[in-house]
Amino acid sequence: GRVIATAAMIVEIKFIHNCGKVGHIEDVVVDPAYRGKKLGLKLISALVDTAREAGCYKTILDCSEDNAPFYEKCGLTRKGVQMV
């Protein structure tokens, strides 16, 4: 078998919000030959659901400006400013 799509989520326990949890979605990748089949959407949806089930009060990710429209189609919204 071959991996055609993958993503990860890290759950961080914050000292604020009564030690609440934040889900961090990372490394979302879909093989170019399989794009357009909603695999990325399914991965994001599954990770957001998993974060909710884990008790996360929010789920976040960082992405490039070019990828923002994809994540907006997944139901995520732009919020805040990233400083590096």
GROMACS .gro file of N, CA and C in nm, residues 7 10-11 20 48 66 70 76:
model
   24
    7ALA      N    1  -0.259   1.349   0.790
    7ALA     CA    2  -0.266   1.470   0.872
    7ALA      C    3  -0.245   1.428   1.017
   10ILE      N    4  -0.211   1.748   1.739
   10ILE     CA    5  -0.148   1.745   1.870
   10ILE      C    6  -0.243   1.815   1.966
   11VAL      N    7  -0.267   1.754   2.082
   11VAL     CA    8  -0.351   1.817   2.183
   11VAL      C    9  -0.260   1.879   2.288
   20GLY      N   10  -0.744   2.398   2.999
   20GLY     CA   11  -0.820   2.351   2.883
   20GLY      C   12  -0.727   2.299   2.775
   48VAL      N   13  -1.111   1.764   1.351
   48VAL     CA   14  -1.193   1.858   1.428
   48VAL      C   15  -1.288   1.782   1.519
   66ASP      N   16  -0.177   3.077   0.035
   66ASP     CA   17  -0.226   2.999  -0.079
   66ASP      C   18  -0.320   2.888  -0.038
   70PHE      N   19  -0.865   2.661   0.090
   70PHE     CA   20  -0.900   2.521   0.115
   70PHE      C   21  -0.954   2.505   0.256
   76LEU      N   22  -1.320   2.628   0.845
   76LEU     CA   23  -1.236   2.705   0.936
   76LEU      C   24  -1.237   2.852   0.895
   0.00000   0.00000   0.00000
